[in-house]
XYZ file of C-alpha atoms in Angstrom:
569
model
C 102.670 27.471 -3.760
C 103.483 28.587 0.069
C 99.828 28.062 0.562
C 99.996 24.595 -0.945
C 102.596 23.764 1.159
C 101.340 24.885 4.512
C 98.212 22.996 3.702
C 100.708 19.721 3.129
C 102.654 20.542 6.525
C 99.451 21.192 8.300
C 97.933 18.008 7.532
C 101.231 16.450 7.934
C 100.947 17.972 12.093
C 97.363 16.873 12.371
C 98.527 12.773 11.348
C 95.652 12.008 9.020
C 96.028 10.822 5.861
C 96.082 12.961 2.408
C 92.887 10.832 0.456
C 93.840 12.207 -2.787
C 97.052 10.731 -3.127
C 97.110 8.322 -0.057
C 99.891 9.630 1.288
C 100.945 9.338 4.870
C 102.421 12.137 6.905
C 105.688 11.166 7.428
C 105.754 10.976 3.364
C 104.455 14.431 3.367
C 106.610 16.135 6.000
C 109.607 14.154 4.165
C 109.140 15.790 0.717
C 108.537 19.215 2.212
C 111.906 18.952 3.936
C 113.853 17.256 0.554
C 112.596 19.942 -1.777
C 114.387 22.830 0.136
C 118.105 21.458 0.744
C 120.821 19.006 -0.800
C 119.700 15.521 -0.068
C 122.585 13.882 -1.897
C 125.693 12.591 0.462
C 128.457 14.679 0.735
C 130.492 11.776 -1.475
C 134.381 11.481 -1.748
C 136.680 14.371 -2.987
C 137.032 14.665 -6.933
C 140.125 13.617 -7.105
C 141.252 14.342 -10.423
C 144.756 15.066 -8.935
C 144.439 18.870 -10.686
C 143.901 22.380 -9.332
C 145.973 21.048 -5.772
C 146.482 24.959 -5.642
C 143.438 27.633 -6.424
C 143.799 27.906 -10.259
C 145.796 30.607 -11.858
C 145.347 32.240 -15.292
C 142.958 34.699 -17.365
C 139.873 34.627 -18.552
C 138.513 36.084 -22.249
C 135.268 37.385 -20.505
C 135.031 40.321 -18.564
C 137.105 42.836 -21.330
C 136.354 40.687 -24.270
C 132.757 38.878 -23.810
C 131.601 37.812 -27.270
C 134.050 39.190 -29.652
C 137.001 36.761 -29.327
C 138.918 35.286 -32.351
C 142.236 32.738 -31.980
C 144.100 35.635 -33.029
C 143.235 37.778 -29.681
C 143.556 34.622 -28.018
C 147.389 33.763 -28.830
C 147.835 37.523 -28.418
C 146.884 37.018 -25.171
C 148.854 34.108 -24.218
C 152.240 35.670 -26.093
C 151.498 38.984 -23.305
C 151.206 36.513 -20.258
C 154.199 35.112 -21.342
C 156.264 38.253 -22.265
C 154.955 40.521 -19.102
C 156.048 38.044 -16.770
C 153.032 36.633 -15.424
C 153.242 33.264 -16.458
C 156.427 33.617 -14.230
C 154.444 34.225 -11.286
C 152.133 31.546 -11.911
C 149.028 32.363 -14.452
C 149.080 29.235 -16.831
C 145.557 28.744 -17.660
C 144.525 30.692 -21.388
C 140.305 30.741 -20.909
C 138.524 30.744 -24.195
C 134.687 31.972 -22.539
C 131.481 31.869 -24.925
C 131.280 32.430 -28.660
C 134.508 30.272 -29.637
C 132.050 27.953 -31.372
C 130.377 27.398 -34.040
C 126.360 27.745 -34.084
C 126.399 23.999 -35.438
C 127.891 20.653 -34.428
C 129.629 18.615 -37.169
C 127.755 15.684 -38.469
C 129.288 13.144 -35.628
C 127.266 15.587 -33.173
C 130.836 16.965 -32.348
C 131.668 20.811 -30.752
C 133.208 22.929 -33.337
C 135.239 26.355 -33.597
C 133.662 29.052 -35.302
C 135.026 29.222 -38.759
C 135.242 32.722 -39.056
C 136.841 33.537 -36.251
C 138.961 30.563 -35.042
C 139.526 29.094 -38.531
C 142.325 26.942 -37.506
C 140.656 24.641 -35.008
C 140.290 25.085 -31.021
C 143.526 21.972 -31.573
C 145.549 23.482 -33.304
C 145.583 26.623 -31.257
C 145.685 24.671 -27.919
C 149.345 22.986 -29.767
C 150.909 26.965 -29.990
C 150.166 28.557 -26.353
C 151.419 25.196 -25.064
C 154.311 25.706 -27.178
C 154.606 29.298 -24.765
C 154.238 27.004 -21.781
C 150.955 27.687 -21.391
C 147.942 25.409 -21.018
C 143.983 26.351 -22.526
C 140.714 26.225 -20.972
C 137.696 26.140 -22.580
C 133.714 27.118 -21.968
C 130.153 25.354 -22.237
C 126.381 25.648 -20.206
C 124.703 22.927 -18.260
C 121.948 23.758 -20.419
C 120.330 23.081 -23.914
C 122.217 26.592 -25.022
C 125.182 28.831 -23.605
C 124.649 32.175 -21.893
C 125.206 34.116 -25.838
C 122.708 31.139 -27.606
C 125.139 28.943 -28.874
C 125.202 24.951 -28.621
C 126.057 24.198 -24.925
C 126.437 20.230 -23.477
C 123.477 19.440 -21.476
C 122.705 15.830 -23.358
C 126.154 15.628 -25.072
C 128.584 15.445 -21.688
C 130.651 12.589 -22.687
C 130.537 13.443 -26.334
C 132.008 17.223 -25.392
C 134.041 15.986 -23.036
C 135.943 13.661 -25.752
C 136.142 16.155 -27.560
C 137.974 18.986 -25.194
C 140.285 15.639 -23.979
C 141.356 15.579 -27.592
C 142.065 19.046 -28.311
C 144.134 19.147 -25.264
C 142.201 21.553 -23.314
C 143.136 21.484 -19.314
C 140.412 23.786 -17.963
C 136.673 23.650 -18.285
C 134.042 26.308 -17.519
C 130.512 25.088 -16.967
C 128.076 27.814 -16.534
C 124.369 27.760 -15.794
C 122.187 29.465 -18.372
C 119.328 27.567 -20.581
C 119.758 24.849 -17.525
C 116.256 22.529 -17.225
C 115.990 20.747 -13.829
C 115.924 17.332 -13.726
C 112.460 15.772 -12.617
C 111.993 15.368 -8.785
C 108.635 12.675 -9.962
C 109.167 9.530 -10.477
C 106.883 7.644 -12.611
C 103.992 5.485 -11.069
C 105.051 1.689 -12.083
C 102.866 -1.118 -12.414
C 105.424 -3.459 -14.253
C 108.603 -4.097 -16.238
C 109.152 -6.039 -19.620
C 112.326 -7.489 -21.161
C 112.817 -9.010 -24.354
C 115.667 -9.265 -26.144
C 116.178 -8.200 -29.508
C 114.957 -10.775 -31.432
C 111.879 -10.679 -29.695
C 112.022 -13.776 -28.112
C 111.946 -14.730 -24.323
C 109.738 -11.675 -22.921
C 109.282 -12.404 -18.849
C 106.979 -9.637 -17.333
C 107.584 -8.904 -13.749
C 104.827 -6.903 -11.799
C 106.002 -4.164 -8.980
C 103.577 -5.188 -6.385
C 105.799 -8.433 -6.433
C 108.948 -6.042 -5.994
C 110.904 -5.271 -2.733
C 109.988 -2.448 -1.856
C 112.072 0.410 0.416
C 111.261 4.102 2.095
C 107.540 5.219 0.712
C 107.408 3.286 -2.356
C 103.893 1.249 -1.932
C 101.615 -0.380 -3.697
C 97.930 0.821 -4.625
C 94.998 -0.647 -6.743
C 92.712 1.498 -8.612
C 91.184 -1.379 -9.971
C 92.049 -1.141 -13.266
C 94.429 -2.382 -16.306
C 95.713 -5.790 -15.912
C 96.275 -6.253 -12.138
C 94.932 -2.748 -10.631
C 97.793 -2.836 -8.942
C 100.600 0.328 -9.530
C 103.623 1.362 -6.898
C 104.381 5.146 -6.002
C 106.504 6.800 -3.523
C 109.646 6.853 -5.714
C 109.280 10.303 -6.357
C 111.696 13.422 -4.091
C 114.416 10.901 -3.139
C 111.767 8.983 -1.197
C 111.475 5.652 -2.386
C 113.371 2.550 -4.036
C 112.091 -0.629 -6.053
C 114.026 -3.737 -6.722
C 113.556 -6.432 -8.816
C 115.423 -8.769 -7.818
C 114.871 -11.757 -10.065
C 114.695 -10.600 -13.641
C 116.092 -13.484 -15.266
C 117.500 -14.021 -19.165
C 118.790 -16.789 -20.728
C 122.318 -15.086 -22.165
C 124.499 -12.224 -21.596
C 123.545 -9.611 -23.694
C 121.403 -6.142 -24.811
C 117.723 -6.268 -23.824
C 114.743 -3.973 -24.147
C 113.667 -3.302 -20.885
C 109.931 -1.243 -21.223
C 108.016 0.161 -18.208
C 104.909 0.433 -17.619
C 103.379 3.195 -16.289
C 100.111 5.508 -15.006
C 99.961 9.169 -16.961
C 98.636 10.297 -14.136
C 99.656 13.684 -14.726
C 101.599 15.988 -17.599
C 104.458 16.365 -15.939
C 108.189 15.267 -17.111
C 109.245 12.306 -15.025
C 112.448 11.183 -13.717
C 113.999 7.373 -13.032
C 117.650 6.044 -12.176
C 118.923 2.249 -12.291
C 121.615 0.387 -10.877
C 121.491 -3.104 -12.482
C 123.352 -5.713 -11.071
C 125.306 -3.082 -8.596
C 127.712 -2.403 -11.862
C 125.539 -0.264 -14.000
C 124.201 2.811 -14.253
C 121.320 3.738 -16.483
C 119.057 7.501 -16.228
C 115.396 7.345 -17.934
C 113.622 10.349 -18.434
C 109.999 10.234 -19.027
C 109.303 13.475 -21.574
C 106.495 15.651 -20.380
C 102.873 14.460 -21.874
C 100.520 16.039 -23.683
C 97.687 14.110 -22.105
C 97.346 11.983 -18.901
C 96.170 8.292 -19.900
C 95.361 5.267 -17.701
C 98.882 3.715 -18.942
C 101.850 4.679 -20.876
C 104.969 2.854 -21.947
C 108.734 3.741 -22.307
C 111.481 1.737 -23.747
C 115.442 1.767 -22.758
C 118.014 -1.071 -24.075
C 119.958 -2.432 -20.835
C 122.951 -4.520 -20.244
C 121.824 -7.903 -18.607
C 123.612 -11.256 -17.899
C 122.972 -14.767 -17.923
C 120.639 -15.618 -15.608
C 118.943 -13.697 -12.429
C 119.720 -9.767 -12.585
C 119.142 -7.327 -9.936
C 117.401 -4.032 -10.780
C 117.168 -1.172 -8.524
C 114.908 2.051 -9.456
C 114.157 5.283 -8.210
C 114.545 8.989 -8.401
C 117.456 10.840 -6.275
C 115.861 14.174 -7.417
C 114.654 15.667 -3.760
C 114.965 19.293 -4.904
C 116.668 22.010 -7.483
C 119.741 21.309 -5.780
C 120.404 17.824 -5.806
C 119.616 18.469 -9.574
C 121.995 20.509 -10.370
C 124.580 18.490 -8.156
C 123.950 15.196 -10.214
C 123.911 17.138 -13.322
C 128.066 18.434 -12.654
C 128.771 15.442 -10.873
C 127.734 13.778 -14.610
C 129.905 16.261 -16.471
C 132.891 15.838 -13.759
C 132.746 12.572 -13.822
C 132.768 12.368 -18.162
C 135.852 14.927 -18.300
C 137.576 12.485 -15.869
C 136.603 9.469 -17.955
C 137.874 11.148 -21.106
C 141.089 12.492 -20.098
C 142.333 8.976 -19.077
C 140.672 7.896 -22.636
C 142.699 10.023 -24.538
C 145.963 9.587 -22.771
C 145.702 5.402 -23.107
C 144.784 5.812 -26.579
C 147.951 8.261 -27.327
C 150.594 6.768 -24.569
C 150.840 9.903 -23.172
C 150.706 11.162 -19.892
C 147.240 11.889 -18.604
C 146.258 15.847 -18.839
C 143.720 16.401 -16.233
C 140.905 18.519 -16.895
C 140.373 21.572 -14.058
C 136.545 21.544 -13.702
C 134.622 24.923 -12.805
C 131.268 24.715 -11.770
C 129.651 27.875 -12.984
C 126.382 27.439 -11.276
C 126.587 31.203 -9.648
C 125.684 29.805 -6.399
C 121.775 29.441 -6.409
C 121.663 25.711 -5.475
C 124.571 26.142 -2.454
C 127.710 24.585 -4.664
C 129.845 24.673 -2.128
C 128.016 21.673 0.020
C 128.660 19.326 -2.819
C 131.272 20.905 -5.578
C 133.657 19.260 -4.028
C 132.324 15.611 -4.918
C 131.966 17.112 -8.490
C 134.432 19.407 -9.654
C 137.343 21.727 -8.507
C 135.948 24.882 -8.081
C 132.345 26.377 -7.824
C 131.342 29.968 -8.111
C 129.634 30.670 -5.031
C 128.243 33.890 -6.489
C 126.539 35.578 -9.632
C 128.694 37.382 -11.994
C 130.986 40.063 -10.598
C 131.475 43.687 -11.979
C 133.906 46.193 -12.219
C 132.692 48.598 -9.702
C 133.586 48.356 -5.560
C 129.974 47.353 -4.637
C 129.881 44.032 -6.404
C 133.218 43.360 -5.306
C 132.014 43.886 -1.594
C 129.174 41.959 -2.150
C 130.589 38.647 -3.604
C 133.253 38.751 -0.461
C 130.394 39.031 2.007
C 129.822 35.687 0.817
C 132.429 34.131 -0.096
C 134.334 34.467 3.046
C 131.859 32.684 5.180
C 132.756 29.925 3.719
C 136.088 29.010 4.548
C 135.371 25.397 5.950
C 133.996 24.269 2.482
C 137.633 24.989 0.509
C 140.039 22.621 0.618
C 143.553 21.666 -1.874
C 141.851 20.282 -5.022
C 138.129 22.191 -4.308
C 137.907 25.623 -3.962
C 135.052 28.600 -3.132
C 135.010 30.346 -6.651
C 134.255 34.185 -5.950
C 134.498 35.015 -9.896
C 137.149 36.227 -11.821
C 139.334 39.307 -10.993
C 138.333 42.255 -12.059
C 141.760 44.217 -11.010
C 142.546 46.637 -13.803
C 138.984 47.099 -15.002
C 136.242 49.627 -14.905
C 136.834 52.658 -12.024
C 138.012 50.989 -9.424
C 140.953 52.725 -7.617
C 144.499 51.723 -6.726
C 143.576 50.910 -2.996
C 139.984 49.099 -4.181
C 141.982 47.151 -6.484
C 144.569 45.994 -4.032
C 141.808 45.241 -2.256
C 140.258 42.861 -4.393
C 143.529 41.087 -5.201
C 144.586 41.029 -1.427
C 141.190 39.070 -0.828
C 141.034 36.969 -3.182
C 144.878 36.068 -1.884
C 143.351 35.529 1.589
C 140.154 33.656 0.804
C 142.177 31.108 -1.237
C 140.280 31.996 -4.580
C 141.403 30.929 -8.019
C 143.501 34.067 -9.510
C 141.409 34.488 -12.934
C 142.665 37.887 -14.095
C 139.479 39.317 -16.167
C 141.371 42.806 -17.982
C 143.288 43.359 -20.943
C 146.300 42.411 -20.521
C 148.133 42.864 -23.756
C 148.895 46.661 -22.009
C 151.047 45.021 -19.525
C 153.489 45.075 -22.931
C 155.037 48.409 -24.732
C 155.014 48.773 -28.466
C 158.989 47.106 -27.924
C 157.503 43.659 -26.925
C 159.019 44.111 -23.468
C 157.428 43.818 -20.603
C 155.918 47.307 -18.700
C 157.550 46.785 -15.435
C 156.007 50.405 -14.438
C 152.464 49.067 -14.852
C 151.151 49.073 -11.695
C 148.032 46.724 -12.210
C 151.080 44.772 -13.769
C 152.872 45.019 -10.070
C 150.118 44.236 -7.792
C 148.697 41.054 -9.589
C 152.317 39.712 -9.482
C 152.900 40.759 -6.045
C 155.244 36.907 -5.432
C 154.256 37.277 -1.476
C 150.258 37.633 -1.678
C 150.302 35.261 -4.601
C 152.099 33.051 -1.813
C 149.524 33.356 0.684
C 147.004 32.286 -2.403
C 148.974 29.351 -3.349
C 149.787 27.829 0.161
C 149.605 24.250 -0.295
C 147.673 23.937 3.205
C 144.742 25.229 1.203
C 143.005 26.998 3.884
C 140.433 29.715 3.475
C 141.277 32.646 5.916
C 138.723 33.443 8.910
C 136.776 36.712 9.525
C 137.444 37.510 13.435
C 135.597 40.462 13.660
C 133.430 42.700 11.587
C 131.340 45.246 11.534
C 130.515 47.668 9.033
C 133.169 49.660 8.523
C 135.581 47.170 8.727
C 136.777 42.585 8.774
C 140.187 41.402 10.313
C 141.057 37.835 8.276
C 143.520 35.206 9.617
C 144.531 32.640 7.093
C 146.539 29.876 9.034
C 149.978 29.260 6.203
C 152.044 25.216 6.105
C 154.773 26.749 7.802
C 153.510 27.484 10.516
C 153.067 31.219 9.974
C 149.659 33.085 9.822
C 148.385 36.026 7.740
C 146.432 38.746 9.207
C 144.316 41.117 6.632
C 142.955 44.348 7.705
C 139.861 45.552 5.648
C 138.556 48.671 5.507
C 135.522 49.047 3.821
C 134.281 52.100 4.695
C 135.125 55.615 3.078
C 137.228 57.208 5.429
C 140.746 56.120 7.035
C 140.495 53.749 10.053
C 142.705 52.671 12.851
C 143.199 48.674 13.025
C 144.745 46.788 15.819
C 144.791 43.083 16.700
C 146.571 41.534 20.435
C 149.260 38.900 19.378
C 147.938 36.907 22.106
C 144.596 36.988 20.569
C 146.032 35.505 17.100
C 148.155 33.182 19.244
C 144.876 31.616 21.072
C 143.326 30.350 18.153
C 142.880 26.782 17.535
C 143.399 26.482 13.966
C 146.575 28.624 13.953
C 149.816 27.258 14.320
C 151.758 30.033 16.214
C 152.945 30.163 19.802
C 152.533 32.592 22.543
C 156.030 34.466 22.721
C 157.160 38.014 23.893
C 157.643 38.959 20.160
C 156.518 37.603 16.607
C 158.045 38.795 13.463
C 155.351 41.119 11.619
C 156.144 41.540 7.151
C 154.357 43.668 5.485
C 153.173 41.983 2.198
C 152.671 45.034 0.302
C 154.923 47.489 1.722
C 157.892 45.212 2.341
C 158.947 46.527 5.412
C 159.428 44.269 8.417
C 159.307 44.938 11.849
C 159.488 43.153 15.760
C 155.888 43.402 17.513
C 155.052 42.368 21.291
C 152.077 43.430 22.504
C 149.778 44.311 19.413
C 149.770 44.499 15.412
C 147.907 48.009 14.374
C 147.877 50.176 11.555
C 145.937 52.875 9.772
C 144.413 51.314 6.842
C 143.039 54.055 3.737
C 139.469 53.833 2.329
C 138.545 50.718 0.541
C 142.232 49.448 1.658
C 143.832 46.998 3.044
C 146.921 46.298 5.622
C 148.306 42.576 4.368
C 150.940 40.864 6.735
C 152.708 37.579 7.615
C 153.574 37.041 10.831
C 155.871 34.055 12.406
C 157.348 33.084 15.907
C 160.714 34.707 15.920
């Protein structure tokens, strides 16, 4: 493949023309660039007026994985209720894989497992909101979830009815089974419509279309005209045609015809008339032929209709953006559905893109959900942990209130991690603005009594009210790494107030001295604090507070941190 594509760019530099496919250079150098970034625009926030905050809650995964039942569920939710945390904000219940049944019901429908959720993903949703408590829920953008079972790929607005129904408020979207949409367009040599009685066909031929980018025509002499248009395919090209005309509103069959040219699956989008949508895929063939012909039913009206195809698909990336902008935009659709068809208020739907980062979510989550995991999966040992921050906090400029960087679930309270590694973790998370997903068991945060363990330390530092503060700020603002180097990041998060945090890391193995000038944290532009002869220094785990001129320093432990918030005094 690398050599295939030097070849392209080669002959691309050289400004002949490839003979085989006709294509000029500038098409040539274009696709090479589309298949290795995002092509798609940016496009407007989400907007689903949820998540305004990073997300805050628990997640059945990392302790439980595939062996969860409704029972361990409303366990669950009764603990985050008794222990306090729902107090300090964790309101999201997240059912992960295996809640479902191997089999949809007969309307195509998602169903619980009977065995282990017998009473119904509903009716469970009805008793942890009773505790105050709102439910989140799991599928794959793929033909199966990560443990086999039925995922949504196909079925978007058909799952996303259904979760808008049950009441379900936050909606996990992971990656495995996932098939990429096509990046080739079909090559077109015309369009039929008819409509269903089979009366009033008008054929209208794409080398009489407007064409736009590197859509052109060519003539291999055969079928009726000889004449077929390419250059849709990567994003390239568009065709409109701009006067197919019917004699009443109404459904039509609309049937392409095109050259099987080669095997491969094919992709095609259409806006009709500016107002509608419509996505045609072209299944993969089993042999090439001179022509081939698909059917779709369309939505025309009275008189001349304007049809505009091509294929958005420039790489792996824009695929998988259109494919969660498609589920985004069906949970929207059916959470107002379901709240004009009740007369309630509207329950927004939190989105997650679980895409693990391969196809750079963060450049255009933000158009199609609320958070995106910019990372694979994390695990309960210090490396990962380290890991998934090296990435995630380059990223600051991408978070925002209502989209956020998704580093992965907590894993505080699991596997060996220490005390100081798991402070750590929490602390930044906290900093980085990352949804709070706590990952452990935490029915032990309650004694055999049913009262709360106010001892348990994991208990203590995942309700820590001051870093969940920093976490929550409603300015939304990922903090900034200032300096690193190996053994060691300083993070400023600017705060609404005014007010800044500063976050010494220490990630090496052995104790290390921190300092940072106060005019230094003063002089940057995105923090809000003024140069003054002292600045009021807290210490967010230890509590203390103290009056600091010249310098903030401490002696942070191994794997630890040194958390504070300081303000003009």
């Amino acid at each position: 493949m690398k050599k295939r594509i030097a070849a392209l760019a080669a002959v691309a530099a050289a400004g002949v023309y490839m003979v085989k496919n006709k294509e000029k250079p500038s098409s040539v150098t274009r696709k090479l660039t589309k298949r290795v970034k995002p092509n798609l625009k940016k496009g407007s926030q989400y907007g689903n007026n949820a998540a305004l905050t990073p997300p805050m809650g628990w997640s059945s995964w990392n302790t439980f994985r595939n062996d969860v039942s409704e029972d361990l569920i409303y366990d669950v939710a009764k603990a985050m209720k008794v222990s306090g945390l729902s107090d300090a904000g964790y309101n999201y219940v997240n059912i992960d894989d295996c809640w479902q049944s191997a089999v949809r019901t007969d309307d195509g429908e998602l169903q619980s497992d009977p065995v282990t959720f017998p009473s119904g993903i509903k009716s469970l949703v009805e008793k942890i909101n009773d505790l105050g408590l709102k439910v989140g829920i799991y599928s794959s953008n793929g033909t199966l979830t990560c443990e086999d079972m039925p995922a949504s790929l196909g079925h978007e607005l058909t799952d996303a009815r259904t979760f808008a129904k049950w009441g379900i408020e936050y909606f996990k979207y992971d990656f495995c089974h996932h098939v990429y949409m096509s990046r080739i367009a079909p090559q077109l040599e015309k369009i039929s419509v008819i409509n269903k009685n089979m009366e009033h066909e008008n054929v209208y031929y794409a080398k009489d279309a407007i064409l736009e980018g590197d859509a052109r025509v060519l003539n291999d002499g055969s079928l009726t005209s000889g004449n077929y248009v390419t250059g849709l395919s990567y994003g390239c090209g568009v065709i409109i045609f701009d006067e197919v005309e019917v004699p009443e509103d109404g459904t039509y069959s609309l049937t392409f015809y095109v050259r099987k040219r080669s095997r491969a699956a094919k992709h095609l989008e259409m806006d009709i008339n500016d107002r509608t949508h419509y996505v045609v895929d072209f299944p993969q063939a089993d042999f090439v032929h001179a022509v081939g012909k698909h059917h779709i039913n369309v939505k025309l009206k009275k008189g001349k209709n304007v049809i505009k195809m091509y294929n958005p698909v420039g790489s792996v990336m824009d695929s998988s953006a259109l494919q969660y902008r498609h589920m985004g935009k069906c949970l929207k659709q059916a959470s107002k559905e379901i709240a004009e068809k009740n007369g309630t208020e509207e329950k927004p739907i939190v989105f997650s893109i679980c895409e693990w980062g391969f196809n750079m979510p963060w450049i255009w989550g933000g158009s199609a959900g609320n958070l995106w995991r910019t990372t694979p999966d994390i695990k309960p040992f210090w490396a990962s942990i380290l890991a998934i921050y090296e990435v995630n906090v380059k990223l600051w400029k991408h978070a925002s209130p209502g989209g956020w960087n998704d580093p992965d679930m907590l894993e505080v309270g699991n596997g060996n991690l220490t005390y100081e590694e798991n402070k750590s973790h929490f602390s930044l998370w906290c900093m980085m603005a990352a949804p709070l997903i706590l990952g452990n068991d935490v029915r032990q945060f309650v004694l055999p009594d049913g009262t709360a363990d106010s001892e348990n330390e994991i208990l203590k530092l995942v309700t820590n009210k001051k870093l969940i503060a920093l976490d929550q700020d409603e300015l939304g603002a990922q903090c900034r790494r200032i300096r690193t180097d190996i053994s060691g990041d300083i993070l400023i998060k600017p705060l609404s107030n005014g007010d800044a945090a500063v976050c010494f890391f220490n990630k090496s193995s052995r104790e290390k001295l921190f300092a940072l000038k106060t005019g230094e944290l003063a002089e940057l532009d995105y923090v809000a604090l003024t140069e003054a002869d002292e600045y009021e220094v807290e210490d967010l785990w230890e509590g203390t507070v103290r009056t600091v001129d010249y310098a903030i320093a401490d002696t942070v432990a191994p794997h630890g941190v040194r958390v504070f918030r300081v303000k003009n005094k």
